[in-house]
Amino acid sequence: MIFPSSSFPSSSSSASGFIKAIESGSKHLILKRFTFRYPEQKLKFVGDGYQFDPKRGVGIAGTRGRHILFHDKCTGCQLCAIACEGIAEAIGMVKVNEQWKQNKKSIMPQIDFGKCVFCGLCVDACPFYALFMTNDYELSSFTKEHLIYTPAQLAVKPKYDGDVEIKIDDMGATHGR
């Protein structure tokens, strides 16, 4: 079978592709590596986490970690569970013992972080700004049951103490240590 000469790449384009590959690979030899000793060293995040801005009607960029629930703002409207319904089905509404003036039904969200995909749709759907996402991303556990956070557990503000800052320049990203 005979092929037309236009179906094969020319030797000049092969050489330029080879040079580009060598150039790209050698660049990584001189860059400082972006590694640190986790869990002794942890990244220091900017901001409080992912939130919803009611004035602009958009989400504020931030780390999407564990949720935090403000009981005094939650009305039990179930919109967070409805937003999660088609995605991960990680939010279920449960009855709570406390009585809140704004929450007549006494139900609040319970989140299963084993199912959660951290998309932030529940935060966007909450009309009363009772649900936010924090910088806490360390949610490991030995059992699936420990990944289910009750409304009382969601109300606890996480303690995250990062000590390593990211520095981004034209040569790439490095950390401060």
PDB file of C-alpha atoms in Angstrom:
ATOM      1  CA  MET A   1       0.000   0.000   0.000  1.00  0.00           C
ATOM      2  CA  ILE A   2       1.345   3.431  -0.874  1.00  0.00           C
ATOM      3  CA  PHE A   3       0.623   6.453   1.368  1.00  0.00           C
ATOM      4  CA  PRO A   4       0.656  10.038   0.158  1.00  0.00           C
ATOM      5  CA  SER A   5       3.541  12.042   1.577  1.00  0.00           C
ATOM      6  CA  SER A   6       1.165  14.462   3.335  1.00  0.00           C
ATOM      7  CA  SER A   7      -0.050  11.774   5.773  1.00  0.00           C
ATOM      8  CA  PHE A   8       3.349  11.480   7.527  1.00  0.00           C
ATOM      9  CA  PRO A   9       4.667  14.258   9.730  1.00  0.00           C
ATOM     10  CA  SER A  10       7.642  16.100   8.351  1.00  0.00           C
ATOM     11  CA  SER A  11      11.007  15.697  10.025  1.00  0.00           C
ATOM     12  CA  SER A  12      11.095  19.387  11.022  1.00  0.00           C
ATOM     13  CA  SER A  13       7.824  19.153  12.995  1.00  0.00           C
ATOM     14  CA  SER A  14       9.099  15.973  14.701  1.00  0.00           C
ATOM     15  CA  ALA A  15      12.299  17.729  15.700  1.00  0.00           C
ATOM     16  CA  SER A  16      10.468  20.789  17.057  1.00  0.00           C
ATOM     17  CA  GLY A  17       8.143  18.517  19.046  1.00  0.00           C
ATOM     18  CA  PHE A  18      11.135  16.670  20.466  1.00  0.00           C
ATOM     19  CA  ILE A  19      12.817  19.943  21.455  1.00  0.00           C
ATOM     20  CA  LYS A  20       9.626  21.171  23.154  1.00  0.00           C
ATOM     21  CA  ALA A  21       9.378  17.918  25.119  1.00  0.00           C
ATOM     22  CA  ILE A  22      13.009  18.152  26.286  1.00  0.00           C
ATOM     23  CA  GLU A  23      12.501  21.820  27.193  1.00  0.00           C
ATOM     24  CA  SER A  24       9.375  21.061  29.224  1.00  0.00           C
ATOM     25  CA  GLY A  25      10.979  18.145  31.032  1.00  0.00           C
ATOM     26  CA  SER A  26      14.207  19.968  31.855  1.00  0.00           C
ATOM     27  CA  LYS A  27      12.281  22.899  33.341  1.00  0.00           C
ATOM     28  CA  HIS A  28      11.115  20.621  36.156  1.00  0.00           C
ATOM     29  CA  LEU A  29      14.693  19.705  37.042  1.00  0.00           C
ATOM     30  CA  ILE A  30      15.497  23.252  38.191  1.00  0.00           C
ATOM     31  CA  LEU A  31      12.191  24.051  39.950  1.00  0.00           C
ATOM     32  CA  LYS A  32      11.946  23.633  43.705  1.00  0.00           C
ATOM     33  CA  ARG A  33       9.565  20.823  44.623  1.00  0.00           C
ATOM     34  CA  PHE A  34       6.198  21.627  46.192  1.00  0.00           C
ATOM     35  CA  THR A  35       6.197  19.061  48.988  1.00  0.00           C
ATOM     36  CA  PHE A  36       6.114  19.333  52.735  1.00  0.00           C
ATOM     37  CA  ARG A  37       5.867  16.977  55.697  1.00  0.00           C
ATOM     38  CA  TYR A  38       2.182  16.320  56.238  1.00  0.00           C
ATOM     39  CA  PRO A  39       0.724  16.019  58.940  1.00  0.00           C
ATOM     40  CA  GLU A  40       3.490  17.878  60.825  1.00  0.00           C
ATOM     41  CA  GLN A  41       3.175  20.739  58.359  1.00  0.00           C
ATOM     42  CA  LYS A  42      -0.209  21.922  57.111  1.00  0.00           C
ATOM     43  CA  LEU A  43      -1.164  24.510  54.510  1.00  0.00           C
ATOM     44  CA  LYS A  44      -2.333  27.901  55.728  1.00  0.00           C
ATOM     45  CA  PHE A  45      -5.520  28.774  53.844  1.00  0.00           C
ATOM     46  CA  VAL A  46      -6.728  32.258  52.975  1.00  0.00           C
ATOM     47  CA  GLY A  47     -10.288  33.026  54.063  1.00  0.00           C
ATOM     48  CA  ASP A  48     -12.815  31.129  56.138  1.00  0.00           C
ATOM     49  CA  GLY A  49     -13.983  28.623  53.553  1.00  0.00           C
ATOM     50  CA  TYR A  50     -16.681  28.469  50.891  1.00  0.00           C
ATOM     51  CA  GLN A  51     -19.650  30.786  51.528  1.00  0.00           C
ATOM     52  CA  PHE A  52     -22.509  32.322  49.584  1.00  0.00           C
ATOM     53  CA  ASP A  53     -22.596  36.082  48.971  1.00  0.00           C
ATOM     54  CA  PRO A  54     -26.219  37.268  49.111  1.00  0.00           C
ATOM     55  CA  LYS A  55     -25.474  40.696  47.597  1.00  0.00           C
ATOM     56  CA  ARG A  56     -23.856  39.375  44.436  1.00  0.00           C
ATOM     57  CA  GLY A  57     -25.791  36.097  44.390  1.00  0.00           C
ATOM     58  CA  VAL A  58     -22.654  33.986  43.881  1.00  0.00           C
ATOM     59  CA  GLY A  59     -20.422  31.776  45.966  1.00  0.00           C
ATOM     60  CA  ILE A  60     -17.311  33.306  47.522  1.00  0.00           C
ATOM     61  CA  ALA A  61     -14.235  31.314  46.559  1.00  0.00           C
ATOM     62  CA  GLY A  62     -12.715  29.358  49.408  1.00  0.00           C
ATOM     63  CA  THR A  63     -11.712  25.930  50.579  1.00  0.00           C
ATOM     64  CA  ARG A  64     -14.522  23.404  50.488  1.00  0.00           C
ATOM     65  CA  GLY A  65     -14.056  21.429  53.661  1.00  0.00           C
ATOM     66  CA  ARG A  66     -16.340  20.335  56.488  1.00  0.00           C
ATOM     67  CA  HIS A  67     -19.639  22.184  56.821  1.00  0.00           C
ATOM     68  CA  ILE A  68     -20.589  24.367  59.761  1.00  0.00           C
ATOM     69  CA  LEU A  69     -24.215  24.888  60.753  1.00  0.00           C
ATOM     70  CA  PHE A  70     -25.492  27.929  62.627  1.00  0.00           C
ATOM     71  CA  HIS A  71     -28.486  26.662  64.621  1.00  0.00           C
ATOM     72  CA  ASP A  72     -29.803  30.152  65.308  1.00  0.00           C
ATOM     73  CA  LYS A  73     -30.258  30.756  61.554  1.00  0.00           C
ATOM     74  CA  CYS A  74     -31.537  27.343  60.388  1.00  0.00           C
ATOM     75  CA  THR A  75     -35.315  27.226  59.817  1.00  0.00           C
ATOM     76  CA  GLY A  76     -35.558  23.571  58.793  1.00  0.00           C
ATOM     77  CA  CYS A  77     -36.676  24.482  55.258  1.00  0.00           C
ATOM     78  CA  GLN A  78     -34.885  21.393  53.830  1.00  0.00           C
ATOM     79  CA  LEU A  79     -33.571  23.264  50.768  1.00  0.00           C
ATOM     80  CA  CYS A  80     -30.029  22.036  51.488  1.00  0.00           C
ATOM     81  CA  ALA A  81     -31.249  18.428  51.413  1.00  0.00           C
ATOM     82  CA  ILE A  82     -33.214  19.066  48.216  1.00  0.00           C
ATOM     83  CA  ALA A  83     -30.119  20.595  46.535  1.00  0.00           C
ATOM     84  CA  CYS A  84     -28.075  17.553  47.543  1.00  0.00           C
ATOM     85  CA  GLU A  85     -30.754  15.070  46.481  1.00  0.00           C
ATOM     86  CA  GLY A  86     -29.698  14.618  42.870  1.00  0.00           C
ATOM     87  CA  ILE A  87     -25.959  14.860  43.488  1.00  0.00           C
ATOM     88  CA  ALA A  88     -24.826  12.811  46.475  1.00  0.00           C
ATOM     89  CA  GLU A  89     -27.827  12.368  48.792  1.00  0.00           C
ATOM     90  CA  ALA A  90     -25.535  13.126  51.727  1.00  0.00           C
ATOM     91  CA  ILE A  91     -27.881  15.429  53.666  1.00  0.00           C
ATOM     92  CA  GLY A  92     -30.759  14.133  55.704  1.00  0.00           C
ATOM     93  CA  MET A  93     -33.034  16.154  57.939  1.00  0.00           C
ATOM     94  CA  VAL A  94     -33.221  14.905  61.540  1.00  0.00           C
ATOM     95  CA  LYS A  95     -35.288  15.909  64.552  1.00  0.00           C
ATOM     96  CA  VAL A  96     -33.374  17.863  67.209  1.00  0.00           C
ATOM     97  CA  ASN A  97     -34.202  18.187  70.901  1.00  0.00           C
ATOM     98  CA  GLU A  98     -33.554  21.921  71.156  1.00  0.00           C
ATOM     99  CA  GLN A  99     -36.293  24.417  70.439  1.00  0.00           C
ATOM    100  CA  TRP A 100     -35.416  27.359  68.239  1.00  0.00           C
ATOM    101  CA  LYS A 101     -37.705  30.311  67.640  1.00  0.00           C
ATOM    102  CA  GLN A 102     -37.204  30.303  63.854  1.00  0.00           C
ATOM    103  CA  ASN A 103     -37.302  26.490  63.486  1.00  0.00           C
ATOM    104  CA  LYS A 104     -40.873  25.410  64.279  1.00  0.00           C
ATOM    105  CA  LYS A 105     -40.408  21.841  62.977  1.00  0.00           C
ATOM    106  CA  SER A 106     -37.241  21.265  65.044  1.00  0.00           C
ATOM    107  CA  ILE A 107     -35.442  19.574  62.163  1.00  0.00           C
ATOM    108  CA  MET A 108     -31.900  20.325  60.997  1.00  0.00           C
ATOM    109  CA  PRO A 109     -29.486  18.845  58.470  1.00  0.00           C
ATOM    110  CA  GLN A 110     -27.286  15.874  59.223  1.00  0.00           C
ATOM    111  CA  ILE A 111     -24.438  15.326  56.728  1.00  0.00           C
ATOM    112  CA  ASP A 112     -22.839  12.038  55.753  1.00  0.00           C
ATOM    113  CA  PHE A 113     -19.307  12.967  54.673  1.00  0.00           C
ATOM    114  CA  GLY A 114     -18.826   9.470  53.301  1.00  0.00           C
ATOM    115  CA  LYS A 115     -21.274  10.440  50.539  1.00  0.00           C
ATOM    116  CA  CYS A 116     -20.632  14.206  50.293  1.00  0.00           C
ATOM    117  CA  VAL A 117     -18.801  15.392  47.167  1.00  0.00           C
ATOM    118  CA  PHE A 118     -18.187  18.907  48.594  1.00  0.00           C
ATOM    119  CA  CYS A 119     -19.863  20.621  45.661  1.00  0.00           C
ATOM    120  CA  GLY A 120     -21.244  23.493  47.770  1.00  0.00           C
ATOM    121  CA  LEU A 121     -24.770  23.376  46.325  1.00  0.00           C
ATOM    122  CA  CYS A 122     -26.255  23.031  49.806  1.00  0.00           C
ATOM    123  CA  VAL A 123     -24.482  26.239  50.855  1.00  0.00           C
ATOM    124  CA  ASP A 124     -25.809  28.024  47.762  1.00  0.00           C
ATOM    125  CA  ALA A 125     -29.337  26.747  48.364  1.00  0.00           C
ATOM    126  CA  CYS A 126     -29.593  27.879  52.005  1.00  0.00           C
ATOM    127  CA  PRO A 127     -31.650  31.113  51.931  1.00  0.00           C
ATOM    128  CA  PHE A 128     -30.895  31.959  55.576  1.00  0.00           C
ATOM    129  CA  TYR A 129     -27.086  31.583  55.386  1.00  0.00           C
ATOM    130  CA  ALA A 130     -27.073  28.944  58.100  1.00  0.00           C
ATOM    131  CA  LEU A 131     -24.726  26.562  56.277  1.00  0.00           C
ATOM    132  CA  PHE A 132     -21.116  27.300  55.309  1.00  0.00           C
ATOM    133  CA  MET A 133     -18.058  25.250  54.406  1.00  0.00           C
ATOM    134  CA  THR A 134     -14.874  25.538  56.462  1.00  0.00           C
ATOM    135  CA  ASN A 135     -11.175  24.932  55.857  1.00  0.00           C
ATOM    136  CA  ASP A 136     -11.270  21.655  57.816  1.00  0.00           C
ATOM    137  CA  TYR A 137     -10.565  18.885  55.315  1.00  0.00           C
ATOM    138  CA  GLU A 138      -9.276  16.207  57.688  1.00  0.00           C
ATOM    139  CA  LEU A 139     -12.312  13.980  58.071  1.00  0.00           C
ATOM    140  CA  SER A 140     -10.758  10.532  58.221  1.00  0.00           C
ATOM    141  CA  SER A 141     -12.305   7.891  60.467  1.00  0.00           C
ATOM    142  CA  PHE A 142     -12.147   4.154  61.029  1.00  0.00           C
ATOM    143  CA  THR A 143     -15.861   3.533  60.518  1.00  0.00           C
ATOM    144  CA  LYS A 144     -18.535   4.886  58.192  1.00  0.00           C
ATOM    145  CA  GLU A 145     -20.710   5.830  61.156  1.00  0.00           C
ATOM    146  CA  HIS A 146     -18.136   8.371  62.333  1.00  0.00           C
ATOM    147  CA  LEU A 147     -18.441  10.212  59.001  1.00  0.00           C
ATOM    148  CA  ILE A 148     -22.074  11.091  59.756  1.00  0.00           C
ATOM    149  CA  TYR A 149     -22.146  14.485  61.471  1.00  0.00           C
ATOM    150  CA  THR A 150     -25.219  15.368  63.511  1.00  0.00           C
ATOM    151  CA  PRO A 151     -26.478  18.960  63.746  1.00  0.00           C
ATOM    152  CA  ALA A 152     -24.701  19.293  67.107  1.00  0.00           C
ATOM    153  CA  GLN A 153     -21.382  18.182  65.575  1.00  0.00           C
ATOM    154  CA  LEU A 154     -21.862  20.515  62.611  1.00  0.00           C
ATOM    155  CA  ALA A 155     -22.270  23.480  64.967  1.00  0.00           C
ATOM    156  CA  VAL A 156     -18.750  23.074  66.377  1.00  0.00           C
ATOM    157  CA  LYS A 157     -16.261  25.452  64.790  1.00  0.00           C
ATOM    158  CA  PRO A 158     -13.280  23.453  63.508  1.00  0.00           C
ATOM    159  CA  LYS A 159      -9.793  23.996  64.880  1.00  0.00           C
ATOM    160  CA  TYR A 160      -7.485  24.180  61.898  1.00  0.00           C
ATOM    161  CA  ASP A 161      -3.992  25.499  62.401  1.00  0.00           C
ATOM    162  CA  GLY A 162      -2.057  25.653  59.167  1.00  0.00           C
ATOM    163  CA  ASP A 163       1.515  26.888  59.321  1.00  0.00           C
ATOM    164  CA  VAL A 164       2.823  26.677  55.734  1.00  0.00           C
ATOM    165  CA  GLU A 165       2.051  29.420  53.208  1.00  0.00           C
ATOM    166  CA  ILE A 166       2.037  28.916  49.447  1.00  0.00           C
ATOM    167  CA  LYS A 167       4.144  31.316  47.372  1.00  0.00           C
ATOM    168  CA  ILE A 168       3.229  31.512  43.693  1.00  0.00           C
ATOM    169  CA  ASP A 169       5.565  33.158  41.187  1.00  0.00           C
ATOM    170  CA  ASP A 170       6.449  32.796  37.502  1.00  0.00           C
ATOM    171  CA  MET A 171       8.608  29.734  38.237  1.00  0.00           C
ATOM    172  CA  GLY A 172       5.698  27.853  39.869  1.00  0.00           C
ATOM    173  CA  ALA A 173       4.413  27.348  43.390  1.00  0.00           C
ATOM    174  CA  THR A 174       6.595  26.761  46.446  1.00  0.00           C
ATOM    175  CA  HIS A 175       6.001  26.808  50.166  1.00  0.00           C
ATOM    176  CA  GLY A 176       7.575  28.953  52.840  1.00  0.00           C
ATOM    177  CA  ARG A 177       9.705  26.331  54.563  1.00  0.00           C
TER     178      ARG A 177
END
